[in-house]
Short mmCIF file of N, CA and C in Angstrom, two decimals:
data_model
loop_
_atom_site.label_atom_id
_atom_site.label_comp_id
_atom_site.label_asym_id
_atom_site.label_seq_id
_atom_site.Cartn_x
_atom_site.Cartn_y
_atom_site.Cartn_z
N GLY H 10 -9.17 4.00 21.37
CA GLY H 10 -7.93 3.41 20.99
C GLY H 10 -8.09 2.58 19.73
N ILE H 11 -7.01 1.99 19.33
CA ILE H 11 -6.97 1.13 18.15
C ILE H 11 -7.55 -0.22 18.51
N PRO H 12 -8.49 -0.76 17.71
CA PRO H 12 -9.05 -2.07 18.00
C PRO H 12 -7.97 -3.15 18.03
N GLU H 13 -8.14 -4.13 18.90
CA GLU H 13 -7.14 -5.18 19.09
C GLU H 13 -6.83 -5.93 17.80
N TYR H 14 -7.84 -6.16 16.94
CA TYR H 14 -7.59 -6.94 15.74
C TYR H 14 -6.64 -6.25 14.76
N MET H 15 -6.45 -4.95 14.89
CA MET H 15 -5.50 -4.26 14.03
C MET H 15 -4.07 -4.37 14.55
N LEU H 16 -3.92 -4.69 15.78
CA LEU H 16 -2.58 -4.79 16.38
C LEU H 16 -1.98 -6.18 16.27
N GLN H 17 -2.76 -7.19 15.96
CA GLN H 17 -2.30 -8.57 16.05
C GLN H 17 -2.34 -9.33 14.73
N ALA H 18 -2.27 -8.69 13.59
CA ALA H 18 -2.38 -9.36 12.30
C ALA H 18 -1.08 -10.06 11.92
N SER H 19 -1.22 -11.31 11.43
CA SER H 19 -0.12 -12.08 10.86
C SER H 19 -0.54 -12.47 9.46
N LEU H 20 0.42 -12.50 8.53
CA LEU H 20 0.13 -12.79 7.14
C LEU H 20 0.95 -13.97 6.64
N CYS H 21 0.32 -14.81 5.81
CA CYS H 21 1.00 -15.95 5.22
C CYS H 21 0.37 -16.21 3.86
N GLY H 22 1.17 -16.44 2.83
CA GLY H 22 0.56 -16.69 1.53
C GLY H 22 1.58 -16.87 0.43
N ILE H 23 1.15 -16.60 -0.79
CA ILE H 23 1.98 -16.80 -1.97
C ILE H 23 2.18 -15.47 -2.69
N THR H 24 3.32 -15.38 -3.38
CA THR H 24 3.67 -14.18 -4.13
C THR H 24 3.98 -14.59 -5.57
N TYR H 25 3.54 -13.75 -6.51
CA TYR H 25 3.78 -14.04 -7.91
C TYR H 25 4.03 -12.72 -8.65
N PRO H 26 5.16 -12.64 -9.39
CA PRO H 26 5.40 -11.43 -10.19
C PRO H 26 4.56 -11.49 -11.47
N LEU H 27 3.79 -10.46 -11.72
CA LEU H 27 2.93 -10.39 -12.90
C LEU H 27 3.56 -9.40 -13.87
N LYS H 28 4.10 -9.90 -14.98
CA LYS H 28 4.79 -9.06 -15.96
C LYS H 28 3.80 -8.59 -17.02
N ILE H 29 3.73 -7.27 -17.22
CA ILE H 29 2.88 -6.66 -18.22
C ILE H 29 3.79 -5.77 -19.08
N GLY H 30 4.22 -6.28 -20.22
CA GLY H 30 5.20 -5.55 -21.03
C GLY H 30 6.50 -5.41 -20.27
N ASN H 31 6.99 -4.18 -20.13
CA ASN H 31 8.21 -3.92 -19.36
C ASN H 31 7.92 -3.63 -17.90
N PHE H 32 6.69 -3.75 -17.49
CA PHE H 32 6.25 -3.39 -16.15
C PHE H 32 5.96 -4.66 -15.35
N THR H 33 6.41 -4.73 -14.11
CA THR H 33 6.17 -5.90 -13.26
C THR H 33 5.39 -5.47 -12.02
N LEU H 34 4.29 -6.15 -11.77
CA LEU H 34 3.53 -5.98 -10.53
C LEU H 34 3.84 -7.18 -9.66
N ASN H 35 4.32 -6.95 -8.46
CA ASN H 35 4.56 -8.03 -7.52
C ASN H 35 3.27 -8.24 -6.73
N THR H 36 2.66 -9.39 -6.89
CA THR H 36 1.36 -9.65 -6.28
C THR H 36 1.50 -10.70 -5.18
N SER H 37 0.72 -10.53 -4.13
CA SER H 37 0.69 -11.49 -3.02
C SER H 37 -0.76 -11.75 -2.63
N LEU H 38 -1.12 -13.01 -2.52
CA LEU H 38 -2.43 -13.40 -2.00
C LEU H 38 -2.16 -14.01 -0.63
N LEU H 39 -2.74 -13.43 0.40
CA LEU H 39 -2.35 -13.76 1.77
C LEU H 39 -3.55 -14.14 2.64
N TYR H 40 -3.30 -15.06 3.55
CA TYR H 40 -4.23 -15.37 4.63
C TYR H 40 -3.90 -14.40 5.75
N ARG H 41 -4.89 -13.72 6.25
CA ARG H 41 -4.70 -12.71 7.29
C ARG H 41 -5.26 -13.26 8.59
N ALA H 42 -4.40 -13.51 9.54
CA ALA H 42 -4.82 -14.11 10.80
C ALA H 42 -4.64 -13.14 11.95
N ASN H 43 -5.61 -13.13 12.82
CA ASN H 43 -5.45 -12.45 14.10
C ASN H 43 -6.33 -13.14 15.11
N LYS H 44 -5.92 -13.08 16.36
CA LYS H 44 -6.57 -13.90 17.39
C LYS H 44 -8.01 -13.49 17.70
N SER H 45 -8.39 -12.26 17.38
CA SER H 45 -9.73 -11.83 17.74
C SER H 45 -10.73 -11.90 16.58
N ALA H 46 -10.30 -12.30 15.36
CA ALA H 46 -11.21 -12.36 14.22
C ALA H 46 -12.24 -13.47 14.42
N LYS H 47 -13.47 -13.19 14.03
CA LYS H 47 -14.54 -14.18 14.17
C LYS H 47 -14.51 -15.20 13.05
N SER H 48 -13.90 -14.84 11.90
CA SER H 48 -13.76 -15.76 10.77
C SER H 48 -12.52 -15.37 9.98
N PRO H 49 -12.02 -16.25 9.12
CA PRO H 49 -10.78 -15.96 8.37
C PRO H 49 -10.92 -14.72 7.48
N ASP H 50 -9.79 -14.10 7.23
CA ASP H 50 -9.72 -12.94 6.35
C ASP H 50 -8.63 -13.17 5.31
N ALA H 51 -8.69 -12.40 4.23
CA ALA H 51 -7.71 -12.49 3.15
C ALA H 51 -7.18 -11.10 2.83
N GLN H 52 -6.02 -11.08 2.20
CA GLN H 52 -5.43 -9.81 1.79
C GLN H 52 -4.77 -10.00 0.42
N LEU H 53 -4.98 -9.04 -0.45
CA LEU H 53 -4.29 -8.96 -1.73
C LEU H 53 -3.36 -7.76 -1.66
N THR H 54 -2.09 -7.97 -1.97
CA THR H 54 -1.10 -6.90 -1.98
C THR H 54 -0.46 -6.85 -3.37
N VAL H 55 -0.38 -5.67 -3.91
CA VAL H 55 0.29 -5.44 -5.19
C VAL H 55 1.28 -4.31 -4.97
N SER H 56 2.53 -4.53 -5.37
CA SER H 56 3.54 -3.47 -5.25
C SER H 56 4.24 -3.30 -6.60
N TRP H 57 4.81 -2.12 -6.79
CA TRP H 57 5.46 -1.84 -8.06
C TRP H 57 6.62 -0.88 -7.86
N TYR H 58 7.55 -0.97 -8.80
CA TYR H 58 8.70 -0.07 -8.89
C TYR H 58 9.03 -0.01 -10.37
N GLN H 59 8.81 1.13 -10.99
CA GLN H 59 9.03 1.24 -12.43
C GLN H 59 9.78 2.52 -12.77
N PRO H 60 11.05 2.40 -13.20
CA PRO H 60 11.76 3.58 -13.70
C PRO H 60 11.34 3.87 -15.15
N LEU H 61 11.24 5.15 -15.47
CA LEU H 61 10.87 5.59 -16.82
C LEU H 61 11.81 6.70 -17.27
N PHE H 62 11.84 6.96 -18.56
CA PHE H 62 12.62 8.07 -19.13
C PHE H 62 14.07 8.04 -18.66
N LYS H 63 14.72 6.88 -18.91
CA LYS H 63 16.14 6.70 -18.54
C LYS H 63 16.37 6.94 -17.06
N ASP H 64 15.46 6.39 -16.23
CA ASP H 64 15.54 6.44 -14.76
C ASP H 64 15.37 7.85 -14.18
N LYS H 65 14.82 8.78 -14.94
CA LYS H 65 14.58 10.12 -14.41
C LYS H 65 13.26 10.21 -13.65
N LEU H 66 12.31 9.34 -13.97
CA LEU H 66 11.02 9.31 -13.29
C LEU H 66 10.82 7.90 -12.73
N LEU H 67 10.47 7.83 -11.44
CA LEU H 67 10.20 6.55 -10.79
C LEU H 67 8.75 6.51 -10.34
N LEU H 68 8.08 5.44 -10.67
CA LEU H 68 6.73 5.17 -10.16
C LEU H 68 6.85 4.00 -9.21
N THR H 69 6.49 4.20 -7.95
CA THR H 69 6.59 3.15 -6.94
C THR H 69 5.32 3.15 -6.10
N GLY H 70 5.14 2.11 -5.32
CA GLY H 70 4.03 2.11 -4.39
C GLY H 70 3.44 0.74 -4.17
N PHE H 71 2.29 0.72 -3.52
CA PHE H 71 1.60 -0.52 -3.22
C PHE H 71 0.10 -0.29 -3.15
N LEU H 72 -0.63 -1.40 -3.24
CA LEU H 72 -2.07 -1.42 -3.05
C LEU H 72 -2.37 -2.63 -2.18
N ASP H 73 -3.05 -2.42 -1.06
CA ASP H 73 -3.51 -3.50 -0.18
C ASP H 73 -5.03 -3.47 -0.13
N ILE H 74 -5.63 -4.63 -0.27
CA ILE H 74 -7.07 -4.79 -0.08
C ILE H 74 -7.24 -5.99 0.83
N TRP H 75 -7.95 -5.80 1.95
CA TRP H 75 -8.16 -6.93 2.86
C TRP H 75 -9.52 -6.85 3.52
N SER H 76 -9.93 -7.99 4.07
CA SER H 76 -11.17 -8.03 4.83
C SER H 76 -10.82 -8.10 6.31
N GLN H 77 -11.73 -7.58 7.13
CA GLN H 77 -11.55 -7.65 8.58
C GLN H 77 -12.90 -7.43 9.25
N ASP H 78 -12.99 -7.86 10.50
CA ASP H 78 -14.21 -7.60 11.27
C ASP H 78 -14.43 -6.09 11.34
N ASN H 79 -15.67 -5.66 11.20
CA ASN H 79 -15.91 -4.23 11.28
C ASN H 79 -15.80 -3.76 12.73
N PHE H 80 -15.88 -2.47 12.92
CA PHE H 80 -15.67 -1.88 14.24
C PHE H 80 -16.63 -2.44 15.29
N ALA H 81 -17.87 -2.71 14.88
CA ALA H 81 -18.87 -3.26 15.81
C ALA H 81 -18.66 -4.76 16.04
N GLY H 82 -17.86 -5.40 15.16
CA GLY H 82 -17.61 -6.83 15.30
C GLY H 82 -18.75 -7.70 14.80
N SER H 83 -19.73 -7.11 14.13
CA SER H 83 -20.89 -7.88 13.70
C SER H 83 -20.84 -8.30 12.24
N ASP H 84 -19.90 -7.78 11.48
CA ASP H 84 -19.84 -8.05 10.04
C ASP H 84 -18.40 -7.84 9.58
N LYS H 85 -18.17 -7.93 8.26
CA LYS H 85 -16.84 -7.70 7.68
C LYS H 85 -16.82 -6.39 6.90
N ASP H 86 -15.69 -5.73 6.92
CA ASP H 86 -15.44 -4.57 6.09
C ASP H 86 -14.33 -4.92 5.12
N VAL H 87 -14.32 -4.26 3.99
CA VAL H 87 -13.20 -4.34 3.06
C VAL H 87 -12.38 -3.07 3.24
N VAL H 88 -11.09 -3.25 3.49
CA VAL H 88 -10.19 -2.12 3.70
C VAL H 88 -9.34 -1.97 2.44
N ILE H 89 -9.20 -0.74 1.98
CA ILE H 89 -8.36 -0.42 0.84
C ILE H 89 -7.33 0.60 1.29
N LEU H 90 -6.07 0.32 0.98
CA LEU H 90 -5.00 1.26 1.28
C LEU H 90 -4.01 1.22 0.13
N THR H 91 -3.76 2.37 -0.49
CA THR H 91 -2.76 2.45 -1.55
C THR H 91 -1.95 3.72 -1.37
N GLU H 92 -0.67 3.63 -1.72
CA GLU H 92 0.22 4.78 -1.59
C GLU H 92 1.12 4.87 -2.82
N PRO H 93 0.58 5.30 -3.96
CA PRO H 93 1.44 5.49 -5.13
C PRO H 93 2.39 6.67 -4.91
N GLN H 94 3.60 6.50 -5.40
CA GLN H 94 4.62 7.55 -5.28
C GLN H 94 5.15 7.89 -6.67
N PHE H 95 5.46 9.16 -6.87
CA PHE H 95 6.00 9.65 -8.12
C PHE H 95 7.26 10.45 -7.78
N TRP H 96 8.40 10.03 -8.35
CA TRP H 96 9.67 10.68 -8.03
C TRP H 96 10.35 11.16 -9.30
N TYR H 97 10.80 12.41 -9.30
CA TYR H 97 11.66 12.93 -10.36
C TYR H 97 13.08 12.93 -9.81
N VAL H 98 13.97 12.20 -10.46
CA VAL H 98 15.34 12.02 -9.98
C VAL H 98 16.22 13.12 -10.56
N LEU H 99 16.68 14.01 -9.71
CA LEU H 99 17.54 15.11 -10.14
C LEU H 99 18.98 14.65 -10.31
N ASN H 100 19.44 13.77 -9.41
CA ASN H 100 20.75 13.14 -9.51
C ASN H 100 20.69 11.85 -8.70
N PRO H 101 21.72 11.02 -8.69
CA PRO H 101 21.63 9.72 -7.99
C PRO H 101 21.30 9.81 -6.49
N HIS H 102 21.45 10.98 -5.89
CA HIS H 102 21.20 11.13 -4.46
C HIS H 102 19.95 11.94 -4.12
N PHE H 103 19.45 12.72 -5.05
CA PHE H 103 18.41 13.69 -4.72
C PHE H 103 17.22 13.56 -5.66
N SER H 104 16.02 13.41 -5.08
CA SER H 104 14.78 13.31 -5.85
C SER H 104 13.71 14.18 -5.20
N ILE H 105 12.78 14.64 -6.02
CA ILE H 105 11.60 15.33 -5.51
C ILE H 105 10.38 14.57 -6.02
N GLY H 106 9.32 14.59 -5.22
CA GLY H 106 8.16 13.83 -5.66
C GLY H 106 6.95 14.01 -4.78
N SER H 107 6.10 13.00 -4.87
CA SER H 107 4.83 13.04 -4.15
C SER H 107 4.38 11.63 -3.83
N GLU H 108 3.68 11.51 -2.73
CA GLU H 108 2.98 10.28 -2.38
C GLU H 108 1.53 10.66 -2.12
N ILE H 109 0.64 9.83 -2.60
CA ILE H 109 -0.78 10.07 -2.36
C ILE H 109 -1.33 8.86 -1.60
N GLU H 110 -1.68 9.05 -0.33
CA GLU H 110 -2.31 7.96 0.43
C GLU H 110 -3.80 8.00 0.16
N ILE H 111 -4.31 6.88 -0.32
CA ILE H 111 -5.74 6.74 -0.59
C ILE H 111 -6.22 5.56 0.23
N SER H 112 -7.26 5.76 1.03
CA SER H 112 -7.72 4.67 1.89
C SER H 112 -9.22 4.72 2.09
N GLN H 113 -9.74 3.56 2.43
CA GLN H 113 -11.15 3.43 2.79
C GLN H 113 -11.23 2.38 3.89
N ASN H 114 -11.92 2.71 4.97
CA ASN H 114 -12.06 1.84 6.15
C ASN H 114 -10.72 1.54 6.82
N PHE H 115 -9.75 2.42 6.69
CA PHE H 115 -8.45 2.25 7.33
C PHE H 115 -8.39 3.25 8.47
N PHE H 116 -8.56 2.80 9.67
CA PHE H 116 -8.60 3.57 10.92
C PHE H 116 -9.89 4.37 11.12
N THR H 117 -10.56 4.81 10.06
CA THR H 117 -11.75 5.62 10.27
C THR H 117 -13.01 4.79 10.39
N PHE H 118 -13.11 3.67 9.69
CA PHE H 118 -14.24 2.73 9.78
C PHE H 118 -15.58 3.37 9.44
N ASP H 119 -15.57 4.48 8.68
CA ASP H 119 -16.84 5.12 8.34
C ASP H 119 -17.22 4.90 6.88
N GLY H 120 -16.38 4.21 6.13
CA GLY H 120 -16.67 3.93 4.73
C GLY H 120 -16.29 5.05 3.79
N ASP H 121 -15.87 6.20 4.32
CA ASP H 121 -15.48 7.32 3.45
C ASP H 121 -14.14 7.04 2.79
N LEU H 122 -14.01 7.48 1.56
CA LEU H 122 -12.74 7.42 0.84
C LEU H 122 -11.92 8.64 1.25
N GLU H 123 -10.68 8.40 1.68
CA GLU H 123 -9.81 9.48 2.12
C GLU H 123 -8.63 9.59 1.17
N VAL H 124 -8.29 10.79 0.77
CA VAL H 124 -7.17 11.04 -0.13
C VAL H 124 -6.28 12.08 0.54
N MET H 125 -5.01 11.70 0.76
CA MET H 125 -4.08 12.59 1.46
C MET H 125 -2.78 12.72 0.65
N PRO H 126 -2.67 13.74 -0.18
CA PRO H 126 -1.45 13.94 -0.97
C PRO H 126 -0.36 14.58 -0.13
N THR H 127 0.88 14.27 -0.48
CA THR H 127 2.04 14.89 0.18
C THR H 127 3.07 15.27 -0.88
N ALA H 128 3.87 16.24 -0.57
CA ALA H 128 5.05 16.59 -1.38
C ALA H 128 6.26 16.07 -0.62
N ALA H 129 7.29 15.63 -1.34
CA ALA H 129 8.42 15.01 -0.67
C ALA H 129 9.74 15.36 -1.34
N ILE H 130 10.78 15.34 -0.54
CA ILE H 130 12.16 15.46 -1.00
C ILE H 130 12.88 14.24 -0.45
N LYS H 131 13.66 13.58 -1.31
CA LYS H 131 14.36 12.36 -0.87
C LYS H 131 15.87 12.52 -1.15
N TRP H 132 16.65 12.24 -0.11
CA TRP H 132 18.11 12.23 -0.23
C TRP H 132 18.57 10.80 0.06
N ILE H 133 19.30 10.21 -0.86
CA ILE H 133 19.82 8.85 -0.68
C ILE H 133 21.31 8.97 -0.35
N PHE H 134 21.69 8.46 0.82
CA PHE H 134 23.09 8.54 1.25
C PHE H 134 23.94 7.51 0.57
#
């Protein structure tokens, strides 16, 4: 099953928008608390939403990096999870695109980097 420390995480921290030219990264530095952790953990979250080419292409997504007790409970692992999305907007209601989930130490705990691309269709009501 899923380790208890993954089910009980609470986050608290600060958020700051980081402007780079016309692009804004929303950043959060967070204290990651759960009742079974042997010591404190931290999380960095970065999210983005950037329209390009007169709103025909959208780049969206997030990146999370956090520490947590490893599966054996004897040390800490660094977990990386990012899901960049690329959308081509055909009209205000219909887009086609892709999301690529990239993770390390997220559910597998083996240290392998996992890349899982998807194709997507989005309808906005």
